[in-house]
PDB file of C-alpha atoms and ligand atoms in Angstrom:
ATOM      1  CA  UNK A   1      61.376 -66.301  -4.452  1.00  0.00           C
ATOM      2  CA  UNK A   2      60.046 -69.179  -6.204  1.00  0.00           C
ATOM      3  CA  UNK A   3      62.023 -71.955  -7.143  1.00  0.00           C
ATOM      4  CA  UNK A   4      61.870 -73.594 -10.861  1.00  0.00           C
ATOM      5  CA  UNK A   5      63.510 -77.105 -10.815  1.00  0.00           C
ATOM      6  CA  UNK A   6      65.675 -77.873 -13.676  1.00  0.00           C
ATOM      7  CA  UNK A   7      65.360 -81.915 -14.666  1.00  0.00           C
ATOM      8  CA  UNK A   8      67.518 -82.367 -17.412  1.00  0.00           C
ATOM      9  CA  UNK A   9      70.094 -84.661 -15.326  1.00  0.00           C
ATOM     10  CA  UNK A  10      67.451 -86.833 -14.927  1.00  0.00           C
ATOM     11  CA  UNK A  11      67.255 -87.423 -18.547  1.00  0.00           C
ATOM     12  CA  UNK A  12      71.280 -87.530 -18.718  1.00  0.00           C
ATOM     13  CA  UNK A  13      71.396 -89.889 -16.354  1.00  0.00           C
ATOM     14  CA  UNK A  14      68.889 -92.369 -18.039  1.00  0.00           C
ATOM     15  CA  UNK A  15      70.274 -91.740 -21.278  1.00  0.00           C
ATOM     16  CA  UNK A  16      73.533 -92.932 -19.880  1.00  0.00           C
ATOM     17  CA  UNK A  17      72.215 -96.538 -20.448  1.00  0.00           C
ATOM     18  CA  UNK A  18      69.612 -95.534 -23.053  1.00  0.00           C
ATOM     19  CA  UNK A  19      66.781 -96.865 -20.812  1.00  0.00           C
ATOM     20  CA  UNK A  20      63.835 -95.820 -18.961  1.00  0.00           C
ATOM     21  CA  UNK A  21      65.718 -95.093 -15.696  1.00  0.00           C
ATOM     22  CA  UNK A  22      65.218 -92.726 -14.214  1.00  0.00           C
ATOM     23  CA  UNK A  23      61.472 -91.816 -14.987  1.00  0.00           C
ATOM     24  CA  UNK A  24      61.853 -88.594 -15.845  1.00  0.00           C
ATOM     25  CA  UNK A  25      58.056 -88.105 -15.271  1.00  0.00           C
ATOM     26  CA  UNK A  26      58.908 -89.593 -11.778  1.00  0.00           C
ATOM     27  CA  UNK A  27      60.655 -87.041 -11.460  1.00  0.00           C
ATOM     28  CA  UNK A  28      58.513 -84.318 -12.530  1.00  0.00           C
ATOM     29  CA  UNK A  29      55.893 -85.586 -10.244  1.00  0.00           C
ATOM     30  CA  UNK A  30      58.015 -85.710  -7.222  1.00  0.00           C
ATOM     31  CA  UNK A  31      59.048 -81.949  -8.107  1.00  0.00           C
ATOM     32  CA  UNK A  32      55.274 -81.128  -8.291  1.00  0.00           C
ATOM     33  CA  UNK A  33      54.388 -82.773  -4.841  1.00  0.00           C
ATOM     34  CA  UNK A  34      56.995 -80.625  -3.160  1.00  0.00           C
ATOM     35  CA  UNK A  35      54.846 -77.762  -4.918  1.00  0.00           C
ATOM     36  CA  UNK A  36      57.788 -75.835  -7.140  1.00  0.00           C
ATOM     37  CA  UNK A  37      56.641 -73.575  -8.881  1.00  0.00           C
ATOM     38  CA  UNK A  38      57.686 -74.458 -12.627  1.00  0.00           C
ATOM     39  CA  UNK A  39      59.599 -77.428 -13.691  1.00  0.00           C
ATOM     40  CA  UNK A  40      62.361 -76.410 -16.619  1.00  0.00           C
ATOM     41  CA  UNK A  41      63.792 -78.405 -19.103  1.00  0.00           C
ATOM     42  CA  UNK A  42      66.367 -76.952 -22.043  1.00  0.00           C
ATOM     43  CA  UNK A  43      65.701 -79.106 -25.457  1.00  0.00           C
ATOM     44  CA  UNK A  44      68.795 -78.620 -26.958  1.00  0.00           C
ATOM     45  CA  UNK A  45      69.979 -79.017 -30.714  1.00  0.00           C
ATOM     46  CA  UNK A  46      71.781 -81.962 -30.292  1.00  0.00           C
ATOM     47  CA  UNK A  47      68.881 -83.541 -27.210  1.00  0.00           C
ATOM     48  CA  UNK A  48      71.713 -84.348 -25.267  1.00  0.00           C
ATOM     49  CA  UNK A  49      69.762 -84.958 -22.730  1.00  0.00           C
ATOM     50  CA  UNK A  50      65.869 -84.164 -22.490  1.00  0.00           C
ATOM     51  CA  UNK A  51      64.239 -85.359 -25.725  1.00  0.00           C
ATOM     52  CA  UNK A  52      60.883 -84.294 -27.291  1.00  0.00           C
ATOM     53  CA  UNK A  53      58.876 -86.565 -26.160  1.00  0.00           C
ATOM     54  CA  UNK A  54      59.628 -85.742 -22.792  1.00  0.00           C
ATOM     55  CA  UNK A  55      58.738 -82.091 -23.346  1.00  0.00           C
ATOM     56  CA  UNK A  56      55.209 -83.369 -24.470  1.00  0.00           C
ATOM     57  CA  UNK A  57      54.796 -85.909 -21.723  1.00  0.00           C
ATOM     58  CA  UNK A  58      55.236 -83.081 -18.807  1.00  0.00           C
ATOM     59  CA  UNK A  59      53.385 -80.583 -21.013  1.00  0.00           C
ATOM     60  CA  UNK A  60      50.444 -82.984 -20.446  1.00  0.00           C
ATOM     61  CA  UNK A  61      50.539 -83.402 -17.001  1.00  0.00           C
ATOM     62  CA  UNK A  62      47.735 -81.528 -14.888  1.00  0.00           C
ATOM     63  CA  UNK A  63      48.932 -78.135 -13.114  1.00  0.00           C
ATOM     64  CA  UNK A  64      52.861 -79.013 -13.643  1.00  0.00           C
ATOM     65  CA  UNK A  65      53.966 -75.081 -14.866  1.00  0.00           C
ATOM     66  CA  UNK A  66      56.425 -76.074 -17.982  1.00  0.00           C
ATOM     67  CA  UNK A  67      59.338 -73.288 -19.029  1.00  0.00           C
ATOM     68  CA  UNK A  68      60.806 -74.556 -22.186  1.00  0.00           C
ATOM     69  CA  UNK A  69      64.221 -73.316 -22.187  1.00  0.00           C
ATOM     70  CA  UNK A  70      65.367 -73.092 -26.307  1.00  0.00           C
ATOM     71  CA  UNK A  71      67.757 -71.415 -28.658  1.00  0.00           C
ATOM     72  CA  UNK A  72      65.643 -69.096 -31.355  1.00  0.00           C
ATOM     73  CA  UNK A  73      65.776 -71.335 -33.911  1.00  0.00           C
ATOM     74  CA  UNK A  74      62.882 -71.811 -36.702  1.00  0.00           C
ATOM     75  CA  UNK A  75      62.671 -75.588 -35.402  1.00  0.00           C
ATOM     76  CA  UNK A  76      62.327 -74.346 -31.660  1.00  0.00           C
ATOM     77  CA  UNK A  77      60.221 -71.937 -32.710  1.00  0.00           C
ATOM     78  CA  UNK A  78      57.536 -74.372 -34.358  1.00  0.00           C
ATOM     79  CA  UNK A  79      58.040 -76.684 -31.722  1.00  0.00           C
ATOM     80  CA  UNK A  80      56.719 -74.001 -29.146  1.00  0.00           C
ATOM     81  CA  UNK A  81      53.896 -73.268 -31.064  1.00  0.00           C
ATOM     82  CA  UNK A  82      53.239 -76.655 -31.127  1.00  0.00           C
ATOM     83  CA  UNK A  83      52.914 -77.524 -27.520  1.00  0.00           C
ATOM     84  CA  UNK A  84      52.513 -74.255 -25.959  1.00  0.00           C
ATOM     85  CA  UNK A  85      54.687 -74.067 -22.650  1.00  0.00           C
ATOM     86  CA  UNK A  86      53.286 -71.772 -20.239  1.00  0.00           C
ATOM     87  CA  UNK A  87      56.930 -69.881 -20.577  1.00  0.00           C
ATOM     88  CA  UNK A  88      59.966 -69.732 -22.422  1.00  0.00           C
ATOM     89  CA  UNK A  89      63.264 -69.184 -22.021  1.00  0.00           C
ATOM     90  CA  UNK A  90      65.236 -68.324 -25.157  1.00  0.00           C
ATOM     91  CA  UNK A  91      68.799 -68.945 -24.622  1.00  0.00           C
ATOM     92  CA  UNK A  92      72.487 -69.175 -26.735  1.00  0.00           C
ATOM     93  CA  UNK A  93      73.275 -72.651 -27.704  1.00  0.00           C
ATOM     94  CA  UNK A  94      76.768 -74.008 -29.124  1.00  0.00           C
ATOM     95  CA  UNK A  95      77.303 -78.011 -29.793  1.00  0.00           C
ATOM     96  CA  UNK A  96      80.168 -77.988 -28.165  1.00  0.00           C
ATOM     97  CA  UNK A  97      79.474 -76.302 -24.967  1.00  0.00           C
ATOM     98  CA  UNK A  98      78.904 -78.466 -21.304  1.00  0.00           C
ATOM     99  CA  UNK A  99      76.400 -75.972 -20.061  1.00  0.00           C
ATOM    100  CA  UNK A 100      75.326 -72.919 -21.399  1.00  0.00           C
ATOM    101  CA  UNK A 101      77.989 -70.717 -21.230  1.00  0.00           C
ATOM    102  CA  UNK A 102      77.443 -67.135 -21.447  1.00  0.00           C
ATOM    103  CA  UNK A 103      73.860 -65.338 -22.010  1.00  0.00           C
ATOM    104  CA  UNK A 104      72.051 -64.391 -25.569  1.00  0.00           C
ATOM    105  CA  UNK A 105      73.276 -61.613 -27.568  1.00  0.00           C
ATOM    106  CA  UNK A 106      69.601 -59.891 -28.326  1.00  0.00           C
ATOM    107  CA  UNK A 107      71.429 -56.936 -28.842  1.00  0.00           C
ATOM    108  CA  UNK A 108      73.238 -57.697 -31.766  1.00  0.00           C
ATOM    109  CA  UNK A 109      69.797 -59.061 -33.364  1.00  0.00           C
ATOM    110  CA  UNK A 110      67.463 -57.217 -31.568  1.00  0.00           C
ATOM    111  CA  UNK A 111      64.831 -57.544 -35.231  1.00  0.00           C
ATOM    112  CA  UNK A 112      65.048 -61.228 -35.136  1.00  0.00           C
ATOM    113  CA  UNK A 113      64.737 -61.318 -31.265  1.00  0.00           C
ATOM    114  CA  UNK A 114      61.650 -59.126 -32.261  1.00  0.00           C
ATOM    115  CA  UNK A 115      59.903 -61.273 -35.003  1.00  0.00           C
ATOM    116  CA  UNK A 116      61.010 -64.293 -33.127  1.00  0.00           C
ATOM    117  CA  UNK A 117      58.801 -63.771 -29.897  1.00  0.00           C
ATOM    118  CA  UNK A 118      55.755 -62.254 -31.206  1.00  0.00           C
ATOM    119  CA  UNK A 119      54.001 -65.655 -32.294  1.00  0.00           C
ATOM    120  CA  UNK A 120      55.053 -66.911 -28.661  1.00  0.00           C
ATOM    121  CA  UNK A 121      53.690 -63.807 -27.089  1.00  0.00           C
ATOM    122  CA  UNK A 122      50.719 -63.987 -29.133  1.00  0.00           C
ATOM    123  CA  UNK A 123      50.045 -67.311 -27.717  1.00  0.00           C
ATOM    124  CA  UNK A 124      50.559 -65.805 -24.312  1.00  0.00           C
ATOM    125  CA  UNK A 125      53.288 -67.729 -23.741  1.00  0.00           C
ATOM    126  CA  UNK A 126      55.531 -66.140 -20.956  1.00  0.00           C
ATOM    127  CA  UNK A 127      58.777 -65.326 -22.726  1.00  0.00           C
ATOM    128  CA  UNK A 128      62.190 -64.241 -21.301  1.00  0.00           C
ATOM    129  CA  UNK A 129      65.699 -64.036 -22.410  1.00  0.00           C
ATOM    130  CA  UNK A 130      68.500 -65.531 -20.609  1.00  0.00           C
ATOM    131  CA  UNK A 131      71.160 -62.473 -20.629  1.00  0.00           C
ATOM    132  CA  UNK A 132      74.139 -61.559 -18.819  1.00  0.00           C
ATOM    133  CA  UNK A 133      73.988 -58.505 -16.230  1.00  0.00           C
ATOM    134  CA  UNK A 134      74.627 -56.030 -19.093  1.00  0.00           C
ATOM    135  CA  UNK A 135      72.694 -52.903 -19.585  1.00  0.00           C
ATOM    136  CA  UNK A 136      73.016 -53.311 -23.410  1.00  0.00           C
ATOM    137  CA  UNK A 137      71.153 -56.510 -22.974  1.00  0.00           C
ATOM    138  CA  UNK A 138      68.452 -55.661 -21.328  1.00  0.00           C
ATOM    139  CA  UNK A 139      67.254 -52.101 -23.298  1.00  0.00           C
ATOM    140  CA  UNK A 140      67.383 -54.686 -26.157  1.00  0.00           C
ATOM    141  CA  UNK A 141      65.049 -56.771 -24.267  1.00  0.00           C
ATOM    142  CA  UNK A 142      62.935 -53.850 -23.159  1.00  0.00           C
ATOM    143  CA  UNK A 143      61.981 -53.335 -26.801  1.00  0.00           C
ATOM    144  CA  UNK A 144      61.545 -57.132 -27.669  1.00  0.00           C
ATOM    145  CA  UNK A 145      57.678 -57.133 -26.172  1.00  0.00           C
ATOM    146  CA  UNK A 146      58.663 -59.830 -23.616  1.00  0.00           C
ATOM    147  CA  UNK A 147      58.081 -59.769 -20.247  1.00  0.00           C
ATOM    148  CA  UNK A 148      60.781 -61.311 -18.248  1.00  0.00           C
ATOM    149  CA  UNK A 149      64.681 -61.583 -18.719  1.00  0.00           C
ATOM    150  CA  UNK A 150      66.604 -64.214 -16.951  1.00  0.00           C
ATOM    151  CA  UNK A 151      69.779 -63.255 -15.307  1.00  0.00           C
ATOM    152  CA  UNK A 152      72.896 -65.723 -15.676  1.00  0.00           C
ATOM    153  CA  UNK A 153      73.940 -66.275 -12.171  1.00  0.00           C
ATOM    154  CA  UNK A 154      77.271 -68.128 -13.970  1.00  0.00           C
ATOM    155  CA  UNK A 155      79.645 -65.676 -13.574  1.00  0.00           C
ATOM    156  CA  UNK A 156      78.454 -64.977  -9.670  1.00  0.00           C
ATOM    157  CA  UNK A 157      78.024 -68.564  -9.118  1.00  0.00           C
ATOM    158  CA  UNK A 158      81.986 -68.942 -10.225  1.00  0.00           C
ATOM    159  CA  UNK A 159      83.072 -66.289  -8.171  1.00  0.00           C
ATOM    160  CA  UNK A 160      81.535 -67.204  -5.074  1.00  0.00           C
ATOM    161  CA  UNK A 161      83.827 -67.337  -1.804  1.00  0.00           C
ATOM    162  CA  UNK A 162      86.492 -65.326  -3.839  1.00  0.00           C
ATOM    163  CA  UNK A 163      87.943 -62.167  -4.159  1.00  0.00           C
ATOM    164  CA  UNK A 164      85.737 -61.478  -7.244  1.00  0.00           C
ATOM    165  CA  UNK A 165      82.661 -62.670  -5.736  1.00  0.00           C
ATOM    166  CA  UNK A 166      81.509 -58.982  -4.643  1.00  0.00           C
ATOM    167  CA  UNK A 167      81.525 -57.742  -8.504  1.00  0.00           C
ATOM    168  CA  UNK A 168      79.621 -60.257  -9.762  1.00  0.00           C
ATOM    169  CA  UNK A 169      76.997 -59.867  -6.806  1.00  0.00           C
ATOM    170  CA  UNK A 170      76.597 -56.164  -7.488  1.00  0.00           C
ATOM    171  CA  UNK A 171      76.484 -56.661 -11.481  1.00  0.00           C
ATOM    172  CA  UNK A 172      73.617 -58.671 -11.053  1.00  0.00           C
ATOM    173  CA  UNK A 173      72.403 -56.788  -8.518  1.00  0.00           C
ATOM    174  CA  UNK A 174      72.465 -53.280 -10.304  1.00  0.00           C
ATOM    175  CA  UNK A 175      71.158 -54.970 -13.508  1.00  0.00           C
ATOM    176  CA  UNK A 176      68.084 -56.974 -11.619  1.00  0.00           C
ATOM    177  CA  UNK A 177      67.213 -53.228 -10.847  1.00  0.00           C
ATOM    178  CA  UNK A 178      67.868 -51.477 -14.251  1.00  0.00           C
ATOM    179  CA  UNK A 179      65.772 -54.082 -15.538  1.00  0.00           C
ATOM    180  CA  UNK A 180      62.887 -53.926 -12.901  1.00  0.00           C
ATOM    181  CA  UNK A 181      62.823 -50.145 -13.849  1.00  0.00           C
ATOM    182  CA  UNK A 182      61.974 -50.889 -17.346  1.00  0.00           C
ATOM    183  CA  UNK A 183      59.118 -53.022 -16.688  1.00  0.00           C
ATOM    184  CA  UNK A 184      60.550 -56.220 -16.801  1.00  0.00           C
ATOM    185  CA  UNK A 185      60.457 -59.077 -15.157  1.00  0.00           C
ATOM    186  CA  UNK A 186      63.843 -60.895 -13.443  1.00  0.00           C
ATOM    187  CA  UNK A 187      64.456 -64.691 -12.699  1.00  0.00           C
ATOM    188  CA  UNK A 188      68.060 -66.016 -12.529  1.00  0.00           C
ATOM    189  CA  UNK A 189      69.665 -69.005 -12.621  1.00  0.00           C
ATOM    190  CA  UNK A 190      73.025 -71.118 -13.922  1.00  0.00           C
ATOM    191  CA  UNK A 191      75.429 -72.318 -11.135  1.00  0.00           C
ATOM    192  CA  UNK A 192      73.370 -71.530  -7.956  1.00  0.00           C
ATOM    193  CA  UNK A 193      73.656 -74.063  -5.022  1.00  0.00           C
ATOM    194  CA  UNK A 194      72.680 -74.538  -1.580  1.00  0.00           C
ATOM    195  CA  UNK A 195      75.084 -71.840  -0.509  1.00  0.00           C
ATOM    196  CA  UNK A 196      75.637 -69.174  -3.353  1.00  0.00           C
ATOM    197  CA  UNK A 197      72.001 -69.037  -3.457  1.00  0.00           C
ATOM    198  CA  UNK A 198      71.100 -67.386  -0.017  1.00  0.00           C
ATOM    199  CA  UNK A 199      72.338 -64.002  -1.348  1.00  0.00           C
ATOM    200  CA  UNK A 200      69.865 -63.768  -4.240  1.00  0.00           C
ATOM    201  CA  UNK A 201      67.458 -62.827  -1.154  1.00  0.00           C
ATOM    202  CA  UNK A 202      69.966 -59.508  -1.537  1.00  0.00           C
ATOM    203  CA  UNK A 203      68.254 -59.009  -5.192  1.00  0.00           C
ATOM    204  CA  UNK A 204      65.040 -56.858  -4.922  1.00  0.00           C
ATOM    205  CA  UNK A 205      62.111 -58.226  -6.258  1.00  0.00           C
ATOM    206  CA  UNK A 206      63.202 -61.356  -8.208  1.00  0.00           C
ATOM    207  CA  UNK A 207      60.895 -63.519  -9.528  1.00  0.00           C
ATOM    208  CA  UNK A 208      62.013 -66.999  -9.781  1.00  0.00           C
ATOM    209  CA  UNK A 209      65.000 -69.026  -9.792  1.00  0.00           C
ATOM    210  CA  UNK A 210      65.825 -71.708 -12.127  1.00  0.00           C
ATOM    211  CA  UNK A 211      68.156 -74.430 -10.339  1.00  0.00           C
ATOM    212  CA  UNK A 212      69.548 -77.899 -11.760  1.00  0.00           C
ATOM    213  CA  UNK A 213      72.822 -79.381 -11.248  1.00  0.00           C
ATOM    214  CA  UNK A 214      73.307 -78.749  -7.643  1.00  0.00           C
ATOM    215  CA  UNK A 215      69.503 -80.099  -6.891  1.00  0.00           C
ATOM    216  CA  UNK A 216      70.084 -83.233  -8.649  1.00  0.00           C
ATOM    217  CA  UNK A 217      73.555 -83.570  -7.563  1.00  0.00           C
ATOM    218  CA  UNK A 218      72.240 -83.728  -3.845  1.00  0.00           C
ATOM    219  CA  UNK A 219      69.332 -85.644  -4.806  1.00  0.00           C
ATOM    220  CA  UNK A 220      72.193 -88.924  -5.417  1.00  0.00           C
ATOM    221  CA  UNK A 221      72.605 -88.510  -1.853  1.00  0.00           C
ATOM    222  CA  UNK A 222      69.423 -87.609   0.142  1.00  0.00           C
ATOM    223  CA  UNK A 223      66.695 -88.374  -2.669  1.00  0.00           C
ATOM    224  CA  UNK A 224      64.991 -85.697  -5.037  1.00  0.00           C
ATOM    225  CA  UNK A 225      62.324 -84.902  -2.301  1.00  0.00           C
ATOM    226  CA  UNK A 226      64.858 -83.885   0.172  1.00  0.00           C
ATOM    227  CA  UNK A 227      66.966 -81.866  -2.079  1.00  0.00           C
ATOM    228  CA  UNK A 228      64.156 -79.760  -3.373  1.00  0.00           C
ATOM    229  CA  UNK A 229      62.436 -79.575  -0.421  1.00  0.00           C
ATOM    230  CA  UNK A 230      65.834 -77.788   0.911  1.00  0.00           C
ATOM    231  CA  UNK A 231      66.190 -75.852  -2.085  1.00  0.00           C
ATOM    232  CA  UNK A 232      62.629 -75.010  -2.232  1.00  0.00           C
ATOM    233  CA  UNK A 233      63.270 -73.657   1.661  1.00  0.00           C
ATOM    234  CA  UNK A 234      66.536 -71.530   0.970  1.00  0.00           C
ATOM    235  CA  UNK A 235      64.175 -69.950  -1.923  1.00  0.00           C
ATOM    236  CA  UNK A 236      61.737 -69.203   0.300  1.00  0.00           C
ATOM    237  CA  UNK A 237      64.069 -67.682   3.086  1.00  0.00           C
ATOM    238  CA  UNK A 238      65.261 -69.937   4.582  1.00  0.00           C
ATOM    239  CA  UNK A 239      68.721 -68.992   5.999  1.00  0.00           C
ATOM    240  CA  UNK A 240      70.069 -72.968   6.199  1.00  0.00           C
ATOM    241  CA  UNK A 241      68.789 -76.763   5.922  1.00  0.00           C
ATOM    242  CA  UNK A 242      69.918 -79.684   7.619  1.00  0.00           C
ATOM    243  CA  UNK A 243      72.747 -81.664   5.807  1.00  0.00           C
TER     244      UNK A 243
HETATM  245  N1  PXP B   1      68.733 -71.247 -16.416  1.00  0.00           N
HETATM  246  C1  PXP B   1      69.153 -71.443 -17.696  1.00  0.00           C
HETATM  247  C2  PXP B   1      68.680 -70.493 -18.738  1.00  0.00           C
HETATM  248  C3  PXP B   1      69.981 -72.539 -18.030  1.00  0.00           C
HETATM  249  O1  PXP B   1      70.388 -72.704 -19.318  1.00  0.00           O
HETATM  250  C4  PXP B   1      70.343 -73.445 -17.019  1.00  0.00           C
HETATM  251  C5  PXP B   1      71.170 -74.641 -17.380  1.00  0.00           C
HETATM  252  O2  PXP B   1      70.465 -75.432 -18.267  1.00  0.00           O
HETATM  253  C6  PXP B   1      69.875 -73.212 -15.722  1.00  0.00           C
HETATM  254  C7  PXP B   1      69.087 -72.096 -15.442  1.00  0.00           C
HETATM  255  C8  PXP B   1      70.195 -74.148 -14.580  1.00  0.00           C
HETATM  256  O3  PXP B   1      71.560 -74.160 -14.355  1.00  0.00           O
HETATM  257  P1  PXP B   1      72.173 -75.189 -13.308  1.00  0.00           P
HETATM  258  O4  PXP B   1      71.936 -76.557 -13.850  1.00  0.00           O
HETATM  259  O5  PXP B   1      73.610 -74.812 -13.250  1.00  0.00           O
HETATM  260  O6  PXP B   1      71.453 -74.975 -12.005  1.00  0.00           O
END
């Protein structure tokens, strides 16, 4: 599996002091020399955290592989087309929220989910929707035109080490296979660490996994090379890393 890194704590953690530091570029370009395979960042309403001009910066750099992650709004939308990501990841988005919290509903607006990726798609950008293990979910997405859906890993992630933690495996599971047998595409992501992770190697045939918190959570501790160097290896098959 191939391991996207999610930097927006980099850019939470400068804007903390409304500097420069840490660079998120730094960043990006540590991320690159431990060859991930796509570095994520989620430009949200509010830019909480990573800002626009940061989105440009990386889109500029040489052979860094940049999935936008962005609610379908008109202003995401232009943005996009703007500076062309090489994917996208069109998730829900409320003010209020920490984190996102639950996974699209293309479902109930499957003819906007429609209209809204065909530009994208048109500019071959990669496009997938972030959407809970439901079947509902993803025969909307089958008829959308894109390629890929992203699983949210949230409710697995939570339930990991408890009682509930077997449901949540085999929901994703089952629906990483229901998907795979339409033609789509599956990455996951939200919540995965250095030890819920080792069971997406369970998942047939996933694509990528899109990891943030815990990576730069560890990286206060060992430095950003380390942690996603050992995150990079538990993607890869890894079965543990030194900590
Ligand atoms: N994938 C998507 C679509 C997300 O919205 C997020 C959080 O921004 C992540 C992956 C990464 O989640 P985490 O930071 O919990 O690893």
């Amino acid at each position: 599996m191939l391991l996207g890194v999610n930097i927006d704590h980099i850019a939470t953690l400068r804007n903390a002091r409304g500097g420069f530091e840490p660079d998120v570029l730094t960043a990006v370009r540590i991320c690159k020399e431990c060859k991930v395979a796509s570095i994520t960042t989620h430009l949200r309403e509010d830019r909480r955290h990573i800002k626009d001009a940061d989105v440009e910066a990386i889109r500029m750099l040489p052979r860094v592989r940049l999935n936008l992650e962005m609610a379908m709004t008109d202003e995401m939308q232009e943005f996009a087309l703007r500076i062309r990501p090489h994917a996208i990841c069109l998730v829900p988005e409320k003010r209020q929220e920490l984190t996102t919290e639950g996974g699209l509903d293309v479902a109930g607006q499957l003819s906007r989910a429609k209209e809204f990726v065909k530009p994208l798609l048109e500019k071959n950008i990669e496009v997938s929707f972030f959407i809970d293990p439901d079947i509902q979910q993803i025969n909307a997405v089958s008829k959308t035109g894109a390629p890929f859906i992203e699983l949210h890993t949230g409710k697995y992630s939570e339930a990991f080490g408890t009682e509930d933690e077997e449901k949540a495996f085999q929901d994703l599971k089952g629906a990483a296979i229901f998907a795979q047998n339409f033609g789509l595409k599956v990455n996951a992501g939200h919540g995965l660490n250095y030890q819920n992770v080792k069971r997406m190697h369970e998942i047939p045939h996933l694509v990528e996994l899109n990891i943030g918190h815990s990576i730069i959570a560890r990286s206060v501790f060992v430095g950003l090379e380390q942690a996603v160097k050992e995150m990079k290896a538990l993607c890869e098959g890894a079965t543990h890393v030194d900590k």
